[in-house]
CSV table of C-alpha atoms and ligand atoms in Angstrom, one decimal:
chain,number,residue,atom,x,y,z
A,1,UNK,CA,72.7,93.5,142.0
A,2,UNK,CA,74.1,90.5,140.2
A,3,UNK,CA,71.0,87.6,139.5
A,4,UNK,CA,69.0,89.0,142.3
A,5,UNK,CA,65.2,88.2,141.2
A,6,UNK,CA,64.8,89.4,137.7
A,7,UNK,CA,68.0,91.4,137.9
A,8,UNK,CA,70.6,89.9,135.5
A,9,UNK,CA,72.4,93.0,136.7
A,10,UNK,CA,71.7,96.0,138.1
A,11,UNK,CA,73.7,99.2,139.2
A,12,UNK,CA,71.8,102.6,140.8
A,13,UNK,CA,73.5,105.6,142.1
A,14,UNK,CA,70.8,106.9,144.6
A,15,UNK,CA,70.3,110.6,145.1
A,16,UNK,CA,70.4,112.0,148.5
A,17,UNK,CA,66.9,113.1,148.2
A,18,UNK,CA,64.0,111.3,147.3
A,19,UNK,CA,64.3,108.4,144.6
A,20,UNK,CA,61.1,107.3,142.5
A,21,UNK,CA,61.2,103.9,140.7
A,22,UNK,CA,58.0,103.7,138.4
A,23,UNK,CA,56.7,101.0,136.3
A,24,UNK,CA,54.2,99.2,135.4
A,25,UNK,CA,53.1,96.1,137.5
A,26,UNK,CA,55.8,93.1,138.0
A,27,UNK,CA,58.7,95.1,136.6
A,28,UNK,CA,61.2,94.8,139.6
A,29,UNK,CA,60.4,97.5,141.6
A,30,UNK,CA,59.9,96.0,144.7
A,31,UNK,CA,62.9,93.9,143.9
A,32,UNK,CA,65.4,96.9,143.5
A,33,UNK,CA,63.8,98.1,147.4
A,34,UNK,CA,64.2,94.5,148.8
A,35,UNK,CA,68.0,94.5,147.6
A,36,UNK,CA,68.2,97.8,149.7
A,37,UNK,CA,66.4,95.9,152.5
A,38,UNK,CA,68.6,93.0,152.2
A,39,UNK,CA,72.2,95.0,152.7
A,40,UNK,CA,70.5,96.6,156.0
A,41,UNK,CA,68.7,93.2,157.6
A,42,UNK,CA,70.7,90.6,156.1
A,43,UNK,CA,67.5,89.1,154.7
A,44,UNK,CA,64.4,89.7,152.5
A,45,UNK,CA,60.9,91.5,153.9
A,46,UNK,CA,59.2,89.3,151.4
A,47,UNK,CA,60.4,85.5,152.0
A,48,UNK,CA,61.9,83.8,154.6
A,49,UNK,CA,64.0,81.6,151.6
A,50,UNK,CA,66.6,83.7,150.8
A,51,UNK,CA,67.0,80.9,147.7
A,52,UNK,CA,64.1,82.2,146.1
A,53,UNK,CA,65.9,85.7,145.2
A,54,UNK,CA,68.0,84.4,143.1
A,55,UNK,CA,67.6,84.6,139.9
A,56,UNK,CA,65.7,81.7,138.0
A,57,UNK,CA,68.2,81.0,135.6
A,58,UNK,CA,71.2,81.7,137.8
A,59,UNK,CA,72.6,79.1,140.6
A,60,UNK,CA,73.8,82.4,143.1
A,61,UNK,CA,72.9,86.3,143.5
A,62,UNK,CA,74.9,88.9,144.8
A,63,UNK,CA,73.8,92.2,145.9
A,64,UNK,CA,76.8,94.9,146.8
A,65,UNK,CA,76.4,98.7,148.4
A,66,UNK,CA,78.3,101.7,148.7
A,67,UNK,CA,76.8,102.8,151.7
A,68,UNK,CA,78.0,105.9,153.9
A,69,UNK,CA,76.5,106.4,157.5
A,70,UNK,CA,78.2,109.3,159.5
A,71,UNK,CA,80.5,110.1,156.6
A,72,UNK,CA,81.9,106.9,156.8
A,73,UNK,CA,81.8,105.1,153.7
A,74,UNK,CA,81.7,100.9,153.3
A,75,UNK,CA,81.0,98.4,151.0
A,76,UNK,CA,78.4,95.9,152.3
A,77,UNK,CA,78.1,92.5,150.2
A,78,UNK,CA,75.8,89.5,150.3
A,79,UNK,CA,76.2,86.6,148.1
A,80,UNK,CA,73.6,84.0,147.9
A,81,UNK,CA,73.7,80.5,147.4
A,82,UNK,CA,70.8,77.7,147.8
A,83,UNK,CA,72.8,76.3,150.7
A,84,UNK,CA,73.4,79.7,152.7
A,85,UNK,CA,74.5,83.0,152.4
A,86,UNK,CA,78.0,85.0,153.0
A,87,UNK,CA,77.8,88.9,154.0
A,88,UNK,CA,80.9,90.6,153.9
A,89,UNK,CA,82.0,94.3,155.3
A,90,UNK,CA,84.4,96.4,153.2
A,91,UNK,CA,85.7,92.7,151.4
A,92,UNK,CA,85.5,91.0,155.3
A,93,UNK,CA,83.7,88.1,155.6
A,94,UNK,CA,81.8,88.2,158.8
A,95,UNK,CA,81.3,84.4,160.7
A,96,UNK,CA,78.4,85.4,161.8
A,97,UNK,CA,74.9,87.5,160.5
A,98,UNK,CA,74.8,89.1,163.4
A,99,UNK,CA,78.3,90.9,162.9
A,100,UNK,CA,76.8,92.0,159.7
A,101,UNK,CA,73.9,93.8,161.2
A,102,UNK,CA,73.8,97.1,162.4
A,103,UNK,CA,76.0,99.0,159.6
A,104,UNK,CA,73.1,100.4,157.9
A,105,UNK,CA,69.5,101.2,158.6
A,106,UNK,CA,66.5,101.1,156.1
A,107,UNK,CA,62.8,101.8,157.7
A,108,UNK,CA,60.6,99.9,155.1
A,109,UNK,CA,56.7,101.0,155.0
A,110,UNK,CA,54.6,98.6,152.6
A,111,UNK,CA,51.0,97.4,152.6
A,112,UNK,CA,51.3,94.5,155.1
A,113,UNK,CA,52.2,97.0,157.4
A,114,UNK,CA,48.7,97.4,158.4
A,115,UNK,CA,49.6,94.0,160.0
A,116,UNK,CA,51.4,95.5,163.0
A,117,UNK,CA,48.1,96.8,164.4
A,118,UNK,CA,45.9,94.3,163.1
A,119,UNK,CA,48.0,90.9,163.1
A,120,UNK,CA,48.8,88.7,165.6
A,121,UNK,CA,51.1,89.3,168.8
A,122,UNK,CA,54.4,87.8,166.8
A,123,UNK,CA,54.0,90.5,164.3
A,124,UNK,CA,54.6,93.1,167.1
A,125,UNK,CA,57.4,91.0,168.5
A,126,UNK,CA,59.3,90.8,165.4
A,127,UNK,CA,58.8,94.8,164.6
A,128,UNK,CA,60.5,95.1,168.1
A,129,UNK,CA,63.3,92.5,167.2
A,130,UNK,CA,64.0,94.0,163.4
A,131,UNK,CA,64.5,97.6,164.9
A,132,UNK,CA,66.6,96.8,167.8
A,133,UNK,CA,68.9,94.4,165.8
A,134,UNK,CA,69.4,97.3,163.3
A,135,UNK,CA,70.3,100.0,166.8
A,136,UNK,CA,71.5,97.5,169.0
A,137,UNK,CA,73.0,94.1,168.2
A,138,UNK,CA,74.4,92.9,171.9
A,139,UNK,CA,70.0,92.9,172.1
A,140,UNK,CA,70.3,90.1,169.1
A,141,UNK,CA,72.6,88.2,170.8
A,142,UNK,CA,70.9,87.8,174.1
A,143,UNK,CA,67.3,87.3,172.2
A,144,UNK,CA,69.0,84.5,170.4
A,145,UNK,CA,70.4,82.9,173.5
A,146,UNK,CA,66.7,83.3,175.2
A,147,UNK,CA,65.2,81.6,172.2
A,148,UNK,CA,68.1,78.8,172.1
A,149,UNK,CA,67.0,78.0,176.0
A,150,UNK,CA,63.8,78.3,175.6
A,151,UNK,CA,63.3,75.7,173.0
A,152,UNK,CA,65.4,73.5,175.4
A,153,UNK,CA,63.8,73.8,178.5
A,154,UNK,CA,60.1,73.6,176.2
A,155,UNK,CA,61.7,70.0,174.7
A,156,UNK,CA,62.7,68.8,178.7
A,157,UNK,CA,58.9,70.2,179.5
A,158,UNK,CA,57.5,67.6,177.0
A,159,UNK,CA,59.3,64.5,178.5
A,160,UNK,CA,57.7,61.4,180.3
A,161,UNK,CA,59.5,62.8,183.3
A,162,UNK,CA,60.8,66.3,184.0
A,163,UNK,CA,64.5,66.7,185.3
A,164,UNK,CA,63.6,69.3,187.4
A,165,UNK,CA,67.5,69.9,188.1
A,166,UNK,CA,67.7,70.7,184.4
A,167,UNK,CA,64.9,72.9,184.4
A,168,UNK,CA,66.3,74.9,187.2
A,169,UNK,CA,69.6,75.0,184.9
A,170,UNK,CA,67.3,76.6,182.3
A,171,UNK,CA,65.6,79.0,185.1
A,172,UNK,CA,68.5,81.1,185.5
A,173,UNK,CA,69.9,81.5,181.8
A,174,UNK,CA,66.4,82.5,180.7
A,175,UNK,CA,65.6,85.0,183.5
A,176,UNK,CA,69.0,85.8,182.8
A,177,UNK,CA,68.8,87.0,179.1
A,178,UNK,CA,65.1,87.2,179.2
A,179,UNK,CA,65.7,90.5,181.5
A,180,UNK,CA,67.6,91.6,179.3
A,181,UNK,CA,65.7,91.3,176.1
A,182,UNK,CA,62.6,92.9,177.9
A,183,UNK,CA,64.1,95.7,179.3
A,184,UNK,CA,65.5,97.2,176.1
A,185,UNK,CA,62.0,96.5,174.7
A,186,UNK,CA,60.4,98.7,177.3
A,187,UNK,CA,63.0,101.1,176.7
A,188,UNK,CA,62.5,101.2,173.2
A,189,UNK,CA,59.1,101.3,173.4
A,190,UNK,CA,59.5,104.4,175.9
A,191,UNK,CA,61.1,106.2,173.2
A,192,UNK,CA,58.8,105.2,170.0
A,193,UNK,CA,55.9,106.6,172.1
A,194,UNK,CA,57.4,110.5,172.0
A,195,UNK,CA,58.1,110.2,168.1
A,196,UNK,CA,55.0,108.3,167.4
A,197,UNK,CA,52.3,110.3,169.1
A,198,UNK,CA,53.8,113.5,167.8
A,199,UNK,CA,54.3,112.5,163.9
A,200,UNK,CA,50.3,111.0,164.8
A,201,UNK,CA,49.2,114.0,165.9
A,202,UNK,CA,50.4,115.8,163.0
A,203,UNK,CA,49.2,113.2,160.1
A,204,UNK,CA,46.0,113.3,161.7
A,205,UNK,CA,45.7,117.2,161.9
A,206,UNK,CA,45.7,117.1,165.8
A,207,UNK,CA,42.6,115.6,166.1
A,208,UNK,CA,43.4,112.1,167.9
A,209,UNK,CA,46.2,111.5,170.2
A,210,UNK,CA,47.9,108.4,170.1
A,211,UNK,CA,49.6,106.0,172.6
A,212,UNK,CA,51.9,102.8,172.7
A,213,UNK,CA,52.1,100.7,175.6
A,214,UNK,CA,54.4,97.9,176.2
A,215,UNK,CA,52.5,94.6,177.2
A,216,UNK,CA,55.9,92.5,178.3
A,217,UNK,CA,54.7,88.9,179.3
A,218,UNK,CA,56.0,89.6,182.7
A,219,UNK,CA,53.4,92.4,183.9
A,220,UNK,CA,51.1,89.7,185.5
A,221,UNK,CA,52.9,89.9,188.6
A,222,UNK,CA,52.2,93.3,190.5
A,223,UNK,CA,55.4,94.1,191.8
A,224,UNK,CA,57.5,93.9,188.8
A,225,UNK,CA,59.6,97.5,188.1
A,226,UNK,CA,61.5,97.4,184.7
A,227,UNK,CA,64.6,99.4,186.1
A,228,UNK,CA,67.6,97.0,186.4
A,229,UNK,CA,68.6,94.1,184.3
A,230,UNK,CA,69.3,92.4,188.6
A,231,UNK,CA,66.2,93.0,189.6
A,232,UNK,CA,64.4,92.1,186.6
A,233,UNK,CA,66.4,89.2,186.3
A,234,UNK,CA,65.1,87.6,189.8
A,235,UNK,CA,61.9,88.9,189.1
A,236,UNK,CA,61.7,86.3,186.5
A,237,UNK,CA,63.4,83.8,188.2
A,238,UNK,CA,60.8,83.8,190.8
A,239,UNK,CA,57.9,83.7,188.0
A,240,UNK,CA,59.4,80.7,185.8
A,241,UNK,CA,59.7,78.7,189.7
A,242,UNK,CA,55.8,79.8,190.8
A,243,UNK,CA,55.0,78.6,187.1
A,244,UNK,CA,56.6,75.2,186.9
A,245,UNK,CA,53.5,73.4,187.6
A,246,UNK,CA,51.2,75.3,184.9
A,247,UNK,CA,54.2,75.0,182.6
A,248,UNK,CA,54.3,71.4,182.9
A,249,UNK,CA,50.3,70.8,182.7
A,250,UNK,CA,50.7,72.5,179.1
A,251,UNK,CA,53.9,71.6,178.2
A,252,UNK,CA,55.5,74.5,177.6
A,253,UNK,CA,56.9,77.8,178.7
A,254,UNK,CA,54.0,80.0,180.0
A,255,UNK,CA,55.9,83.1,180.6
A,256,UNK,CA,58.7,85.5,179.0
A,257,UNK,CA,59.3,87.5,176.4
A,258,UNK,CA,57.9,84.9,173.6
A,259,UNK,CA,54.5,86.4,174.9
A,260,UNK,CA,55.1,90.0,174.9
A,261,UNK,CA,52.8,92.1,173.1
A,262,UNK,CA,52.4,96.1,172.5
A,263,UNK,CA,49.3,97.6,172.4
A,264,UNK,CA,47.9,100.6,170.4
A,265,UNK,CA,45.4,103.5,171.9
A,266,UNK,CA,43.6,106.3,170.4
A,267,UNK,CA,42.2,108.4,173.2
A,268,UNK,CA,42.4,105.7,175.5
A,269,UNK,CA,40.2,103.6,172.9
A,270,UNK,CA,42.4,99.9,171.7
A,271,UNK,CA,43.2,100.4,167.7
A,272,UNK,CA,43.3,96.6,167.5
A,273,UNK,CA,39.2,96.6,168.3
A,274,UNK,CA,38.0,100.2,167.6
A,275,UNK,CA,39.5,101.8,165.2
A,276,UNK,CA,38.8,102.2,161.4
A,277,UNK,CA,40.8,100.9,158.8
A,278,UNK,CA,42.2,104.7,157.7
A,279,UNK,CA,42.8,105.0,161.3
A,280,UNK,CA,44.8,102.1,161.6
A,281,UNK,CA,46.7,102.7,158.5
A,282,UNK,CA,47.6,106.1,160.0
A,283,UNK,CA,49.0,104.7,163.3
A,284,UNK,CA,51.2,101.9,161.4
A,285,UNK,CA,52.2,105.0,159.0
A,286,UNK,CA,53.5,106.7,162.6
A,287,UNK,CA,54.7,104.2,163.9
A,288,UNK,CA,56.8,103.9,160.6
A,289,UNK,CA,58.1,107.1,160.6
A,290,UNK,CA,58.9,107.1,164.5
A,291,UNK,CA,61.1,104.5,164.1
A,292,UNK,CA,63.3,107.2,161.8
A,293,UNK,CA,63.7,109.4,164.4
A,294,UNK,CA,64.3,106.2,167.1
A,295,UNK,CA,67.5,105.3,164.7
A,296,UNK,CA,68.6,108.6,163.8
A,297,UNK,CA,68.6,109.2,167.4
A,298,UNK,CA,70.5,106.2,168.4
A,299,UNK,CA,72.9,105.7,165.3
A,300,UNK,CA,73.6,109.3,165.2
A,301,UNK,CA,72.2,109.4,161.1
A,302,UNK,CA,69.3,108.7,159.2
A,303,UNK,CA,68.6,105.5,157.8
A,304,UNK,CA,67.3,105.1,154.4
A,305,UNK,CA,63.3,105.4,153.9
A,306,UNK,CA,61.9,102.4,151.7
A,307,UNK,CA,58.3,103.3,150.6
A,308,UNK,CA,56.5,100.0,148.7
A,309,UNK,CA,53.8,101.2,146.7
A,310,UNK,CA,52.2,102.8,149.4
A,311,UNK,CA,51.1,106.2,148.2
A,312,UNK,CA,47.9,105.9,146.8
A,313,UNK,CA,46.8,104.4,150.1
A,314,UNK,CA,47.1,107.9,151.7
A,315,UNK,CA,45.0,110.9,150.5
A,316,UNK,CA,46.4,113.5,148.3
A,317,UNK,CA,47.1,115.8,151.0
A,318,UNK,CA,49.1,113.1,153.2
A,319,UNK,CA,51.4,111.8,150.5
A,320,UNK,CA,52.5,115.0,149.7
A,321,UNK,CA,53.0,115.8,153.7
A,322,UNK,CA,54.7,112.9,153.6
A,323,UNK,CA,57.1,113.2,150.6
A,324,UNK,CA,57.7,117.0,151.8
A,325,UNK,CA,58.7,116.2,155.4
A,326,UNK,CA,61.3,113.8,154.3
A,327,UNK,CA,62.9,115.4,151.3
A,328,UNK,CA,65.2,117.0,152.8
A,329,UNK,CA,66.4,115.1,155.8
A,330,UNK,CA,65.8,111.2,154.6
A,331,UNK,CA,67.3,109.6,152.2
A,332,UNK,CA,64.1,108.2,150.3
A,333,UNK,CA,63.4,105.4,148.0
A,334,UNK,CA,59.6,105.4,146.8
A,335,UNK,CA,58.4,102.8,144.2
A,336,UNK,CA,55.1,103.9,142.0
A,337,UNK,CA,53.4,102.8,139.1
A,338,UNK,CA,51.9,106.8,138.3
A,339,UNK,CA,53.8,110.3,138.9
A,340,UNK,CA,50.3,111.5,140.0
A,341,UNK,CA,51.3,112.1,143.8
A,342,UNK,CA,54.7,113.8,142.6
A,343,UNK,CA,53.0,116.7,140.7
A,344,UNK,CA,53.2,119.2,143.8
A,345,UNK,CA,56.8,118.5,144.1
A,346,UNK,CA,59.4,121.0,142.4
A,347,UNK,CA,61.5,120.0,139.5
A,348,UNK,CA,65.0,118.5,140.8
A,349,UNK,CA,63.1,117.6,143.8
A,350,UNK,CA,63.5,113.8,142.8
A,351,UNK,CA,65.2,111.7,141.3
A,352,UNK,CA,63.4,109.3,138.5
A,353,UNK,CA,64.2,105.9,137.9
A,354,UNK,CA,62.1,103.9,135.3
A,355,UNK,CA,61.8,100.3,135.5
A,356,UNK,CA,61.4,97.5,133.1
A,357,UNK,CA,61.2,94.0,132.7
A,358,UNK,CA,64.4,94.2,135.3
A,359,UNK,CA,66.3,97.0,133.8
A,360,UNK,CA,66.7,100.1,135.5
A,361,UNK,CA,67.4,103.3,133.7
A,362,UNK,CA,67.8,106.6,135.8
B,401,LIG,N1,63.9,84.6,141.5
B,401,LIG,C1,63.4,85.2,140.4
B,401,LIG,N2,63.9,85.1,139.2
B,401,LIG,C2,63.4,85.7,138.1
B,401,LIG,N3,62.3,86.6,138.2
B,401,LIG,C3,61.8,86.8,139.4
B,401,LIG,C4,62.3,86.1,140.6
B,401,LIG,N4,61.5,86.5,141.6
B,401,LIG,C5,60.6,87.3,141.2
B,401,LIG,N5,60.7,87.5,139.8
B,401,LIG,C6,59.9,88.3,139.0
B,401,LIG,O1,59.9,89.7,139.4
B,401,LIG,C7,58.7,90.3,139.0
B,401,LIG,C8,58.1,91.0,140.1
B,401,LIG,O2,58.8,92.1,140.4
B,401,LIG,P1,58.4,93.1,141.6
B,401,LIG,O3,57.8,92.4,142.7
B,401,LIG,O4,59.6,93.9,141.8
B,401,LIG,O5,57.3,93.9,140.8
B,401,LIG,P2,56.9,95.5,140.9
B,401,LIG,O6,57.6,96.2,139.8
B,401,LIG,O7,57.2,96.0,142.3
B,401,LIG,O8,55.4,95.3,140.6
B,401,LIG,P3,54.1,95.8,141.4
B,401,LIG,O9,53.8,97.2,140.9
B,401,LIG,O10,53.0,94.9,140.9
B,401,LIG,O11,54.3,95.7,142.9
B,401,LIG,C9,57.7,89.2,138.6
B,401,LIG,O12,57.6,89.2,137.2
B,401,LIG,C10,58.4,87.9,139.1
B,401,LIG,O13,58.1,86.8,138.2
């Protein structure tokens, strides 16, 4: 790290293992994990202004990797201005963000996480956007091109009159890649299901079963099937024609995947309205940790484990599960301000990092 937050600079060799930062309150912890974060998602979990990582006295930050994913090692860069950012692969410069993504994987698990289950429907959405841009970037593209046409066809809907030509123009290219973004959602979903209910079952000691459920925007209509991309893709068609009418009473588009939502259950009970706060916290915890297994099994590796000060949320018993189950297949990075949940762990089990006013000693 090079004038990333309060990084003047900053250079950590990471064990394979599990990697502790500790420190006191506002030392750069959480800094160090979002410059991890940053290399695998091309942006911060914290702020939507990548500016604001730069360091206050600096006018750019850099933050460089050596990562290797299937034994095959790269350099990923990003360099920061205030007017924009440049990623490069290996010393490449890549046009675009989205060529960037996808070289390396990071899950993140941090306090707002409880948001997944008990925010709002976007949260969900972007979960479901972060994850498949890390697996599967063609889905970036064609979410990017639905959102482009969407915002078109919203700015014709808000017109004196409507140019229903136009609007037809927009039909097709949103059923189109709106097909496409909702059935790799359902097929991602499909898969997070498996992982998640079994890592639930386990954290909760067998006692509740968890399930996911993929609301797409789409399931209104009775006879939809979510097989083909064709059939989907006239499927929806048909829907944004039936819905023109509503759609131009409010102005907007009504239906797609800008209204998806997924939807939590514990025996057949909604999370989002029964459950209690541990309980939640133990489904966004699996969910989490399914998403490990969902990119190990489509990238073919692990990606990295981030873990923000999230330990003393969990009893004694699940943080040492926790830290146990991943030692020795997941690359971990864990920041903490006390050793207290380490003291079951073996000697040479971790690897220590403490943390200080922005200066990282191993
Ligand atoms: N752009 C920046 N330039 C300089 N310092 C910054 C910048 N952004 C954040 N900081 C500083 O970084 C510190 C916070 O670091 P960080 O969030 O990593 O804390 P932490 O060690 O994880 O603490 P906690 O245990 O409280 O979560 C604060 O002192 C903050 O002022």
């Amino acid at each position: 790290m090079e004038n990333f937050r309060n990084y003047e600079t900053g250079d950590i060799a990471l064990e394979d293992g599990v990697n502790v930062f500790i420190g006191e309150n506002a030392q750069g912890k959480t800094n160090a994990l979002e410059a991890i974060y940053f290399l695998a998602m091309g942006k911060s979990h914290r702020t939507a202004k990548d500016s604001e990582c730069i360091r206050s006295t600096a006018s750019r930050a850099s933050i460089r990797g050596e990562i290797t994913v299937k034994e095959h090692p790269h350099t990923l860069q990003i360099d920061i201005t205030p007017n924009g950012k440049r990623a490069s692969v290996n010393g490449v410069s890549q046009s675009k963000m989205t060529d960037f993504l996808g070289h390396f994987q990071v899950v993140l698990f941090a306090p707002e996480d409880l948001q997944l289950v008990k925010g709002s429907p976007g949260v969900r959405r972007r979960f479901i956007d972060m994850e498949l841009g890390q697996t599967h970037p063609k889905y970036l593209y064609h979410l990017t091109q639905y959102n482009r046409v969407l915002q078109q066809r919203n700015t014709l809907l808000k017109q004196a009159t409507v140019d229903w030509d136009y609007i037809g123009v927009f039909d097709e290219q949103l059923a189109e890649h709106g097909a496409e973004v909702t059935l790799r959602r359902h097929r991602f979903i499909e898969e997070m299901k498996k992982y998640a209910s079994d890592i639930h079952e386990h954290i909760a000691h067998g006692r509740e079963t968890l399930c996911i459920a993929y609301q797409p925007s789409i399931r209104t209509e009775s006879d939809f099937t979510l097989e083909t991309v064709t059939s989907l893709t006239s499927q929806y068609l048909r829907l944004l024609q039936t819905k023109r009418q509503q759609d131009f009473q409010t102005r907007h588009t009504t239906v797609g995947p800008h209204r998806d939502d997924m939807a939590f259950f514990i025996d057949d009970q909604s999370v989002q309205s029964f459950a209690s706060q541990g309980q939640q916290r133990t489904v966004a915890l699996a969910i989490r940790l399914a998403e490990i297994e969902f990119i190990h099994q489509e990238v073919g590796d692990y990606p990295v484990l981030l873990l923000d000060d999230v330990l003393s949320e969990l009893d004694d018993q699940r943080q040492t599960n926790l830290i146990i189950s991943m030692h020795d297949r997941v690359q971990t990075v864990i920041t903490t301000t006390s050793l207290a949940p380490f003291h079951g762990m073996l000697e040479g089990q971790m690897r220590l990092f403490h943390v200080h006013s922005g200066i990282i000693t191993g």
